[in-house]
mmCIF file of C-alpha atoms in Angstrom:
data_model
loop_
_atom_site.group_PDB
_atom_site.id
_atom_site.type_symbol
_atom_site.label_atom_id
_atom_site.label_comp_id
_atom_site.label_asym_id
_atom_site.label_seq_id
_atom_site.Cartn_x
_atom_site.Cartn_y
_atom_site.Cartn_z
ATOM 1 C CA MET A 144 98.783 84.275 63.937
ATOM 2 C CA LYS A 145 102.169 83.435 64.842
ATOM 3 C CA LEU A 146 104.486 85.848 66.757
ATOM 4 C CA GLU A 147 106.683 86.498 63.590
ATOM 5 C CA GLN A 148 103.584 87.589 61.840
ATOM 6 C CA VAL A 149 102.521 89.839 64.353
ATOM 7 C CA ILE A 150 105.932 91.579 64.430
ATOM 8 C CA LYS A 151 106.100 91.403 60.862
ATOM 9 C CA ALA A 152 102.509 93.358 60.846
ATOM 10 C CA LEU A 153 103.325 96.022 63.100
ATOM 11 C CA LYS A 154 106.814 96.817 61.727
ATOM 12 C CA GLU A 155 105.377 97.533 58.380
ATOM 13 C CA TYR A 156 102.374 99.329 59.515
ATOM 14 C CA ASP A 157 101.972 102.154 57.810
ATOM 15 C CA GLY A 158 98.661 103.731 57.971
ATOM 16 C CA GLU A 159 97.556 106.530 59.803
ATOM 17 C CA PRO A 160 99.602 107.234 63.119
ATOM 18 C CA ILE A 161 98.539 105.782 66.309
ATOM 19 C CA LYS A 162 98.897 106.971 69.661
ATOM 20 C CA ILE A 163 98.272 104.039 72.033
ATOM 21 C CA MET A 164 98.564 104.731 76.004
ATOM 22 C CA GLU A 165 99.659 102.026 78.702
ATOM 23 C CA VAL A 166 98.148 103.060 81.815
ATOM 24 C CA CYS A 167 100.278 100.389 84.060
ATOM 25 C CA GLY A 168 104.145 101.036 85.344
ATOM 26 C CA THR A 169 104.703 97.391 84.776
ATOM 27 C CA HIS A 170 103.574 97.531 81.265
ATOM 28 C CA THR A 171 106.038 100.471 80.336
ATOM 29 C CA LYS A 172 109.051 98.379 82.083
ATOM 30 C CA SER A 173 108.553 95.596 80.131
ATOM 31 C CA ILE A 174 107.920 97.726 76.626
ATOM 32 C CA PHE A 175 111.641 98.933 77.390
ATOM 33 C CA GLN A 176 112.835 95.525 78.582
ATOM 34 C CA SER A 177 111.315 93.562 75.087
ATOM 35 C CA GLY A 178 112.765 96.346 72.979
ATOM 36 C CA ILE A 179 109.355 96.776 71.848
ATOM 37 C CA ARG A 180 109.721 100.392 70.484
ATOM 38 C CA THR A 181 112.484 99.465 68.533
ATOM 39 C CA ILE A 182 110.655 96.492 66.324
ATOM 40 C CA ILE A 183 107.349 98.363 65.883
ATOM 41 C CA SER A 184 106.352 100.823 62.957
ATOM 42 C CA PRO A 185 107.504 104.823 64.154
ATOM 43 C CA LYS A 186 103.664 105.610 63.207
ATOM 44 C CA ILE A 187 102.522 103.768 66.346
ATOM 45 C CA GLN A 188 103.587 105.685 69.434
ATOM 46 C CA LEU A 189 103.270 104.037 72.989
ATOM 47 C CA ILE A 190 102.985 106.735 75.710
ATOM 48 C CA SER A 191 102.555 106.098 79.323
ATOM 49 C CA GLY A 192 99.370 107.062 81.580
ATOM 50 C CA PRO A 193 98.560 107.411 85.623
ATOM 51 C CA GLY A 194 99.750 103.954 85.980
ATOM 52 C CA CYS A 195 102.019 104.959 89.192
ATOM 53 C CA PRO A 196 100.132 105.601 92.386
ATOM 54 C CA VAL A 197 103.033 107.344 94.273
ATOM 55 C CA CYS A 198 103.454 109.773 91.453
ATOM 56 C CA VAL A 199 99.583 111.256 91.388
ATOM 57 C CA THR A 200 99.641 111.338 95.201
ATOM 58 C CA SER A 201 98.613 114.638 96.779
ATOM 59 C CA PRO A 202 101.055 116.836 98.497
ATOM 60 C CA ALA A 203 98.829 117.452 100.966
ATOM 61 C CA TYR A 204 98.627 113.822 102.100
ATOM 62 C CA ILE A 205 102.244 113.840 102.135
ATOM 63 C CA ASP A 206 102.550 116.780 104.458
ATOM 64 C CA HIS A 207 99.990 115.180 106.453
ATOM 65 C CA LEU A 208 102.530 112.020 106.994
ATOM 66 C CA THR A 209 105.142 114.061 107.894
ATOM 67 C CA ASP A 210 103.353 116.012 110.424
ATOM 68 C CA LEU A 211 102.138 112.655 112.157
ATOM 69 C CA SER A 212 106.096 111.361 112.084
ATOM 70 C CA LEU A 213 106.879 114.238 113.973
ATOM 71 C CA LYS A 214 104.158 113.877 116.427
ATOM 72 C CA GLU A 215 105.462 112.501 119.820
ATOM 73 C CA LYS A 216 105.024 108.646 120.413
ATOM 74 C CA TYR A 217 103.570 108.407 116.372
ATOM 75 C CA CYS A 218 105.368 106.387 114.063
ATOM 76 C CA VAL A 219 104.449 106.374 110.234
ATOM 77 C CA LEU A 220 104.750 103.177 108.618
ATOM 78 C CA THR A 221 105.095 102.779 104.810
ATOM 79 C CA PHE A 222 106.518 101.041 101.405
ATOM 80 C CA GLY A 223 109.747 102.322 100.175
ATOM 81 C CA ASP A 224 108.574 103.994 97.223
ATOM 82 C CA MET A 225 106.883 106.491 99.265
ATOM 83 C CA MET A 226 109.884 107.739 101.095
ATOM 84 C CA LYS A 227 111.059 110.237 98.644
ATOM 85 C CA VAL A 228 108.003 111.618 97.334
ATOM 86 C CA LYS A 229 108.071 115.426 98.308
ATOM 87 C CA GLY A 230 104.896 117.232 99.976
ATOM 88 C CA THR A 231 104.683 120.897 100.240
ATOM 89 C CA LYS A 232 107.169 120.873 103.082
ATOM 90 C CA LEU A 233 109.400 117.591 103.322
ATOM 91 C CA SER A 234 109.365 113.790 102.117
ATOM 92 C CA LEU A 235 109.432 111.042 104.621
ATOM 93 C CA THR A 236 113.245 110.536 104.206
ATOM 94 C CA GLU A 237 113.534 114.087 105.088
ATOM 95 C CA ALA A 238 111.268 114.289 108.255
ATOM 96 C CA LYS A 239 113.293 110.971 109.083
ATOM 97 C CA ALA A 240 116.498 112.674 109.218
ATOM 98 C CA MET A 241 114.743 115.333 111.275
ATOM 99 C CA GLY A 242 114.079 112.689 114.099
ATOM 100 C CA ALA A 243 110.870 111.566 113.059
ATOM 101 C CA LYS A 244 109.813 108.221 113.122
ATOM 102 C CA VAL A 245 109.126 106.387 110.189
ATOM 103 C CA LYS A 246 109.596 102.818 108.965
ATOM 104 C CA VAL A 247 109.580 100.874 105.924
ATOM 105 C CA LEU A 248 107.517 97.662 105.843
ATOM 106 C CA TYR A 249 106.952 94.956 102.370
ATOM 107 C CA SER A 250 103.408 93.971 104.115
ATOM 108 C CA PRO A 251 100.762 95.847 105.279
ATOM 109 C CA LEU A 252 99.961 93.105 107.125
ATOM 110 C CA ALA A 253 103.414 93.538 109.310
ATOM 111 C CA ALA A 254 102.226 96.972 110.625
ATOM 112 C CA ILE A 255 99.967 94.149 112.908
ATOM 113 C CA ALA A 256 103.450 92.822 114.641
ATOM 114 C CA GLU A 257 104.909 96.204 114.611
ATOM 115 C CA ALA A 258 101.696 97.759 116.935
ATOM 116 C CA GLU A 259 101.602 94.625 118.889
ATOM 117 C CA ARG A 260 104.931 95.169 120.068
ATOM 118 C CA ASN A 261 104.799 98.538 120.575
ATOM 119 C CA LEU A 262 101.804 99.215 122.683
ATOM 120 C CA ASP A 263 102.692 102.880 123.526
ATOM 121 C CA THR A 264 103.160 104.210 120.324
ATOM 122 C CA GLN A 265 100.588 105.286 117.376
ATOM 123 C CA TYR A 266 101.083 103.876 114.332
ATOM 124 C CA VAL A 267 99.714 105.146 111.082
ATOM 125 C CA PHE A 268 99.899 102.778 107.850
ATOM 126 C CA ALA A 269 100.359 104.994 104.819
ATOM 127 C CA ALA A 270 97.683 102.894 102.688
ATOM 128 C CA VAL A 271 98.413 104.219 98.760
ATOM 129 C CA GLY A 272 97.476 102.438 95.939
ATOM 130 C CA PHE A 273 95.091 101.506 93.147
ATOM 131 C CA GLU A 274 92.123 98.699 93.121
ATOM 132 C CA THR A 275 95.364 96.224 93.310
ATOM 133 C CA THR A 276 96.307 97.036 96.791
ATOM 134 C CA THR A 277 93.179 97.780 98.314
ATOM 135 C CA PRO A 278 92.103 94.186 99.322
ATOM 136 C CA ILE A 279 95.473 93.918 101.404
ATOM 137 C CA TYR A 280 94.259 97.055 103.263
ATOM 138 C CA ALA A 281 90.549 95.327 103.769
ATOM 139 C CA LEU A 282 92.136 92.098 105.138
ATOM 140 C CA LEU A 283 94.561 94.634 107.192
ATOM 141 C CA LEU A 284 91.159 96.435 108.707
ATOM 142 C CA ASP A 285 90.186 92.916 109.663
ATOM 143 C CA GLU A 286 92.860 91.927 111.318
ATOM 144 C CA ILE A 287 92.877 95.438 113.080
ATOM 145 C CA ARG A 288 89.240 94.849 114.256
ATOM 146 C CA GLU A 289 89.688 90.875 115.273
ATOM 147 C CA ARG A 290 92.667 91.535 117.627
ATOM 148 C CA LYS A 291 90.960 94.630 118.913
ATOM 149 C CA ILE A 292 94.635 96.554 117.964
ATOM 150 C CA LYS A 293 93.631 100.245 119.259
ATOM 151 C CA ASN A 294 97.142 101.987 118.164
ATOM 152 C CA LEU A 295 97.151 101.374 114.210
ATOM 153 C CA LYS A 296 94.958 103.245 111.880
ATOM 154 C CA LEU A 297 95.154 103.992 108.224
ATOM 155 C CA ALA A 298 95.932 106.905 106.208
ATOM 156 C CA THR A 299 94.436 106.364 103.205
ATOM 157 C CA SER A 300 95.523 108.099 99.222
ATOM 158 C CA ILE A 301 93.628 105.287 97.436
ATOM 159 C CA LYS A 302 92.562 105.882 93.728
ATOM 160 C CA THR A 303 90.613 103.872 91.108
ATOM 161 C CA ILE A 304 91.960 103.881 87.746
ATOM 162 C CA LEU A 305 88.306 103.998 85.551
ATOM 163 C CA PRO A 306 87.694 108.114 86.869
ATOM 164 C CA ALA A 307 90.937 108.806 85.562
ATOM 165 C CA LEU A 308 90.853 107.139 82.107
ATOM 166 C CA SER A 309 87.367 108.912 81.678
ATOM 167 C CA PHE A 310 88.929 112.059 82.518
ATOM 168 C CA ILE A 311 91.908 111.213 79.639
ATOM 169 C CA CYS A 312 89.396 110.272 77.060
ATOM 170 C CA GLU A 313 87.502 113.635 77.648
ATOM 171 C CA ASN A 314 90.257 115.543 77.670
ATOM 172 C CA GLU A 315 93.097 114.210 75.497
ATOM 173 C CA THR A 316 91.360 113.482 72.169
ATOM 174 C CA SER A 317 94.419 112.946 70.576
ATOM 175 C CA ILE A 318 95.033 109.006 71.990
ATOM 176 C CA ASP A 319 93.572 106.241 70.123
ATOM 177 C CA ALA A 320 93.304 103.445 72.512
ATOM 178 C CA PHE A 321 94.581 101.924 75.657
ATOM 179 C CA LEU A 322 96.711 99.022 76.691
ATOM 180 C CA SER A 323 94.622 98.598 80.179
ATOM 181 C CA PRO A 324 96.447 97.917 83.475
ATOM 182 C CA GLY A 325 96.992 94.156 83.972
ATOM 183 C CA HIS A 326 97.058 94.059 87.669
ATOM 184 C CA VAL A 327 93.996 96.405 88.705
ATOM 185 C CA SER A 328 92.100 94.139 86.016
ATOM 186 C CA VAL A 329 92.836 91.173 88.008
ATOM 187 C CA ILE A 330 90.543 92.920 90.684
ATOM 188 C CA THR A 331 88.149 94.771 88.403
ATOM 189 C CA GLY A 332 87.124 92.901 85.636
ATOM 190 C CA SER A 333 87.570 93.763 82.122
ATOM 191 C CA LYS A 334 84.003 94.915 81.986
ATOM 192 C CA ILE A 335 84.600 98.054 83.623
ATOM 193 C CA TYR A 336 86.164 99.550 80.606
ATOM 194 C CA LYS A 337 83.299 98.818 78.251
ATOM 195 C CA GLY A 338 81.229 101.858 78.893
ATOM 196 C CA LEU A 339 84.241 103.981 77.665
ATOM 197 C CA ALA A 340 84.994 101.669 74.495
ATOM 198 C CA ASN A 341 81.334 102.449 74.073
ATOM 199 C CA THR A 342 81.290 106.330 74.780
ATOM 200 C CA TYR A 343 84.864 107.374 73.405
ATOM 201 C CA GLN A 344 85.207 104.896 70.437
ATOM 202 C CA LYS A 345 88.438 103.604 71.349
ATOM 203 C CA PRO A 346 89.457 100.068 72.187
ATOM 204 C CA PHE A 347 90.711 99.023 75.556
ATOM 205 C CA VAL A 348 93.026 95.771 75.223
ATOM 206 C CA VAL A 349 94.008 94.190 78.477
ATOM 207 C CA ALA A 350 97.455 92.497 78.474
ATOM 208 C CA GLY A 351 99.700 90.666 80.607
ATOM 209 C CA PHE A 352 103.074 91.832 81.092
ATOM 210 C CA GLU A 353 105.652 89.656 78.602
ATOM 211 C CA GLY A 354 107.029 90.980 75.576
ATOM 212 C CA GLU A 355 104.935 88.881 73.469
ATOM 213 C CA HIS A 356 101.758 89.383 75.666
ATOM 214 C CA ILE A 357 102.144 93.726 74.736
ATOM 215 C CA LEU A 358 102.754 92.730 71.211
ATOM 216 C CA ALA A 359 99.606 90.404 70.674
ATOM 217 C CA ALA A 360 97.895 93.659 72.421
ATOM 218 C CA ILE A 361 99.441 96.429 70.336
ATOM 219 C CA TYR A 362 98.361 94.090 66.963
ATOM 220 C CA GLU A 363 94.565 93.742 68.306
ATOM 221 C CA ILE A 364 94.677 97.566 68.556
ATOM 222 C CA MET A 365 96.064 98.181 65.438
ATOM 223 C CA SER A 366 93.557 95.462 63.778
ATOM 224 C CA GLN A 367 90.455 97.318 65.534
ATOM 225 C CA LEU A 368 91.788 100.459 64.718
ATOM 226 C CA LYS A 369 92.112 99.954 60.924
ATOM 227 C CA GLY A 370 88.409 97.939 61.098
ATOM 228 C CA LYS A 371 87.051 101.186 62.739
ATOM 229 C CA ARG A 372 86.094 99.437 65.629
ATOM 230 C CA HIS A 373 86.253 99.687 69.538
ATOM 231 C CA GLU A 374 85.878 96.883 71.383
ATOM 232 C CA VAL A 375 87.437 95.745 74.912
ATOM 233 C CA ARG A 376 89.560 92.586 74.427
ATOM 234 C CA ASN A 377 91.326 90.386 77.136
ATOM 235 C CA LEU A 378 94.119 89.302 76.395
ATOM 236 C CA TYR A 379 95.431 88.094 79.987
ATOM 237 C CA SER A 380 92.243 85.467 80.164
ATOM 238 C CA ASN A 381 94.526 83.068 82.592
ATOM 239 C CA ALA A 382 94.724 86.266 85.344
ATOM 240 C CA VAL A 383 91.926 88.188 84.191
ATOM 241 C CA THR A 384 87.863 87.107 84.071
ATOM 242 C CA GLU A 385 85.256 89.583 82.593
ATOM 243 C CA GLU A 386 83.580 90.176 86.168
ATOM 244 C CA GLY A 387 87.032 90.226 88.135
ATOM 245 C CA ASN A 388 87.690 89.025 91.523
ATOM 246 C CA GLN A 389 84.520 89.534 93.072
ATOM 247 C CA LYS A 390 85.063 88.282 96.559
ATOM 248 C CA ALA A 391 88.180 91.519 96.760
ATOM 249 C CA GLU A 392 85.202 93.472 95.618
ATOM 250 C CA ARG A 393 83.178 92.637 98.533
ATOM 251 C CA LEU A 394 85.771 93.202 100.719
ATOM 252 C CA ILE A 395 86.621 96.386 99.103
ATOM 253 C CA ASN A 396 83.152 97.914 99.630
ATOM 254 C CA GLN A 397 82.664 96.702 102.806
ATOM 255 C CA TYR A 398 85.308 99.205 104.129
ATOM 256 C CA PHE A 399 85.542 101.747 101.281
ATOM 257 C CA GLU A 400 83.328 104.123 99.941
ATOM 258 C CA GLU A 401 84.011 106.554 96.520
ATOM 259 C CA ALA A 402 85.060 109.939 97.250
ATOM 260 C CA ASP A 403 86.485 112.527 94.957
ATOM 261 C CA GLY A 404 90.057 112.571 94.668
ATOM 262 C CA ILE A 405 93.199 114.635 94.077
ATOM 263 C CA TRP A 406 95.536 113.545 91.383
ATOM 264 C CA ARG A 407 98.783 115.147 91.378
ATOM 265 C CA GLY A 408 99.371 116.368 88.291
ATOM 266 C CA ILE A 409 95.827 116.709 87.517
ATOM 267 C CA GLY A 410 93.606 117.787 89.622
ATOM 268 C CA ARG A 411 90.249 116.754 91.014
ATOM 269 C CA ILE A 412 88.471 114.002 89.702
ATOM 270 C CA GLU A 413 84.967 112.981 90.933
ATOM 271 C CA LYS A 414 84.438 109.933 92.668
ATOM 272 C CA SER A 415 88.262 108.563 91.758
ATOM 273 C CA ALA A 416 89.327 107.825 95.385
ATOM 274 C CA LEU A 417 88.291 105.727 97.964
ATOM 275 C CA LYS A 418 87.707 106.442 101.397
ATOM 276 C CA LEU A 419 86.979 104.551 104.831
ATOM 277 C CA ARG A 420 83.803 104.030 105.409
ATOM 278 C CA GLU A 421 81.796 106.427 108.519
ATOM 279 C CA GLU A 422 81.171 103.519 110.303
ATOM 280 C CA TYR A 423 85.250 102.603 110.360
ATOM 281 C CA LYS A 424 85.996 106.201 111.558
ATOM 282 C CA GLU A 425 88.291 104.960 114.501
ATOM 283 C CA TYR A 426 90.474 103.362 112.039
ATOM 284 C CA ASP A 427 91.438 106.533 109.965
ATOM 285 C CA ALA A 428 94.170 108.231 110.695
ATOM 286 C CA GLY A 429 92.792 112.018 109.101
ATOM 287 C CA SER A 430 91.975 110.890 105.812
ATOM 288 C CA ARG A 431 88.713 112.478 105.320
ATOM 289 C CA GLU A 432 90.787 116.063 105.869
ATOM 290 C CA GLU A 433 90.311 118.131 102.915
ATOM 291 C CA GLU A 434 93.330 118.007 100.320
ATOM 292 C CA ILE A 435 94.452 121.114 98.859
ATOM 293 C CA ILE A 436 95.555 121.230 94.708
ATOM 294 C CA GLU A 437 99.281 122.430 94.664
ATOM 295 C CA GLU A 438 101.406 123.509 91.761
ATOM 296 C CA LEU A 439 104.000 121.084 90.382
ATOM 297 C CA PRO A 440 107.544 122.173 90.983
ATOM 298 C CA LYS A 441 108.570 125.081 88.442
ATOM 299 C CA GLY A 442 109.816 123.445 84.868
ATOM 300 C CA CYS A 443 108.396 120.350 86.186
ATOM 301 C CA ARG A 444 106.204 118.741 83.221
ATOM 302 C CA CYS A 445 105.178 115.509 85.109
ATOM 303 C CA ALA A 446 101.124 116.329 84.857
ATOM 304 C CA ASP A 447 102.077 116.240 80.859
ATOM 305 C CA VAL A 448 103.740 112.865 81.346
ATOM 306 C CA ILE A 449 100.900 111.544 83.079
ATOM 307 C CA LEU A 450 98.207 112.779 80.923
ATOM 308 C CA GLY A 451 100.148 111.224 78.000
ATOM 309 C CA ARG A 452 100.902 114.622 76.295
ATOM 310 C CA ILE A 453 104.815 114.384 75.975
ATOM 311 C CA GLN A 454 106.997 111.546 76.905
ATOM 312 C CA PRO A 455 109.824 112.075 80.146
ATOM 313 C CA VAL A 456 112.395 112.932 77.348
ATOM 314 C CA GLU A 457 110.747 115.964 76.140
ATOM 315 C CA CYS A 458 110.811 117.461 80.083
ATOM 316 C CA PRO A 459 113.311 119.958 80.066
ATOM 317 C CA LEU A 460 114.437 119.154 83.625
ATOM 318 C CA PHE A 461 114.569 115.027 82.831
ATOM 319 C CA GLN A 462 118.011 113.629 83.368
ATOM 320 C CA LYS A 463 119.704 117.531 83.798
ATOM 321 C CA VAL A 464 117.657 118.163 87.094
ATOM 322 C CA CYS A 465 115.889 115.541 88.098
ATOM 323 C CA THR A 466 117.048 112.218 88.041
ATOM 324 C CA PRO A 467 116.347 109.494 90.757
ATOM 325 C CA LEU A 468 118.341 110.347 93.605
ATOM 326 C CA HIS A 469 117.017 114.082 93.098
ATOM 327 C CA ALA A 470 113.950 114.005 91.727
ATOM 328 C CA VAL A 471 112.266 116.885 91.120
ATOM 329 C CA GLY A 472 108.508 115.887 90.016
ATOM 330 C CA PRO A 473 106.269 112.787 91.520
ATOM 331 C CA CYS A 474 107.080 110.532 88.084
ATOM 332 C CA MET A 475 110.541 110.354 88.961
ATOM 333 C CA VAL A 476 110.462 109.573 92.758
ATOM 334 C CA SER A 477 109.077 105.775 91.981
ATOM 335 C CA ALA A 478 110.031 102.854 90.336
ATOM 336 C CA GLU A 479 106.952 102.632 88.557
ATOM 337 C CA GLY A 480 106.709 105.997 87.662
ATOM 338 C CA ALA A 481 107.307 106.909 84.036
ATOM 339 C CA CYS A 482 110.062 109.215 84.198
ATOM 340 C CA GLY A 483 112.043 106.883 86.795
ATOM 341 C CA ILE A 484 111.431 103.871 84.254
ATOM 342 C CA TRP A 485 112.710 105.960 81.336
ATOM 343 C CA TYR A 486 115.703 107.311 83.121
ATOM 344 C CA GLN A 487 116.658 103.669 83.882
ATOM 345 C CA ASN A 488 116.228 102.345 80.190
ATOM 346 C CA SER A 489 117.259 105.420 78.041
#
C-alpha cells in the first residue's frame, strides 16, 4: 500500500478508540517531528511508555553515585543525561558544584583511558540503560579484565524492557497495542514479544524511526485491531531479526544475570534488572546494594506518564514549575524522557 493510502486510512479512521503506547523515546521524538498526530484520526491516541532508562533510574542509585563522587580519590564517570537526575539528596551536577569529582563521557570505552592515565583515582562508571547499551558495558568489562585495570568499576542500573511491558499489560488495560522499541529489538529480536501478544491479546509491532515507518506501524496496528488479531509484526527487518543479535546476548549473559529492579515511578518489577554476576563482583561498585523505593516529588505525575495513563501536558507541573532547566520529575530530565520531548515540541 502506498504512503498516501496509509495516511488516508489513518486520517479517516472512525472505529473504536485506539490507544497505542510507543515505548521508545526516539519514536516519541519522531512522532512530533513528523507531525503524525496532526494527520491521523483523533480516535487513534499515541501515548509514551517507560522507554527512557534515565527517567526510571532509582533515586537510591543516584544517591550511591553522589556519595561515591564525594569520596576522596574517587571519580564518577557518566553520560551527560545522568547529570541532572535528582536522588533523594543531590544530583551529580549539584555534587560536582560541591567539589565532587564527576566527568561526562561520550563512550564507556573512554573510561579505560581515564583509568590508565590516573592510577591513583578509583573510577566508577555509571552503567545505566536497557538491552541496547548493555553489550557495550560487557565489552568494557572485557577490556578491564584484559588490561588488568584495578581502578575502574561499574555501578549498574540496567533494566530490561520485557518485564516492564508485562507489568503494563497486566495493570494498564486501556492500552490496546504497542509500538515496540526499535533499538532494543535489534538486540533482543522480535520474538520476545510473542508471549505478551498471545497472553494479553494485543498487537506488538516493531518499527523504524522515520515518519513513514511509524505510520506503517500504526496502520498495521489499526488493521490488526479491526480484524481482532494480536500478532507480532516486524516492520524494521533491515535492522531487527526474529532471533536478535545472539552474539551480543551471549556477551551480556557472560557478565550479567537477572535481578529484581526498582523502576522510578513504578516500583519493584521482578527480574527486570541486570546485575553483575557473582564471579565478577570485584568489578562491581556497590550495584548489589538494596535499593529503596522513594516517592516522586509532590505534584509530579511522572509515574502516570511512564505507565501511559496521561500525556505530559496533563501533569499540573508541566511547563509551569517543571522545565528542562528546573526539572521536578525524572521524565523532564533526559532528552529521551517523554516530558522533555513534549516540552521541546509543544
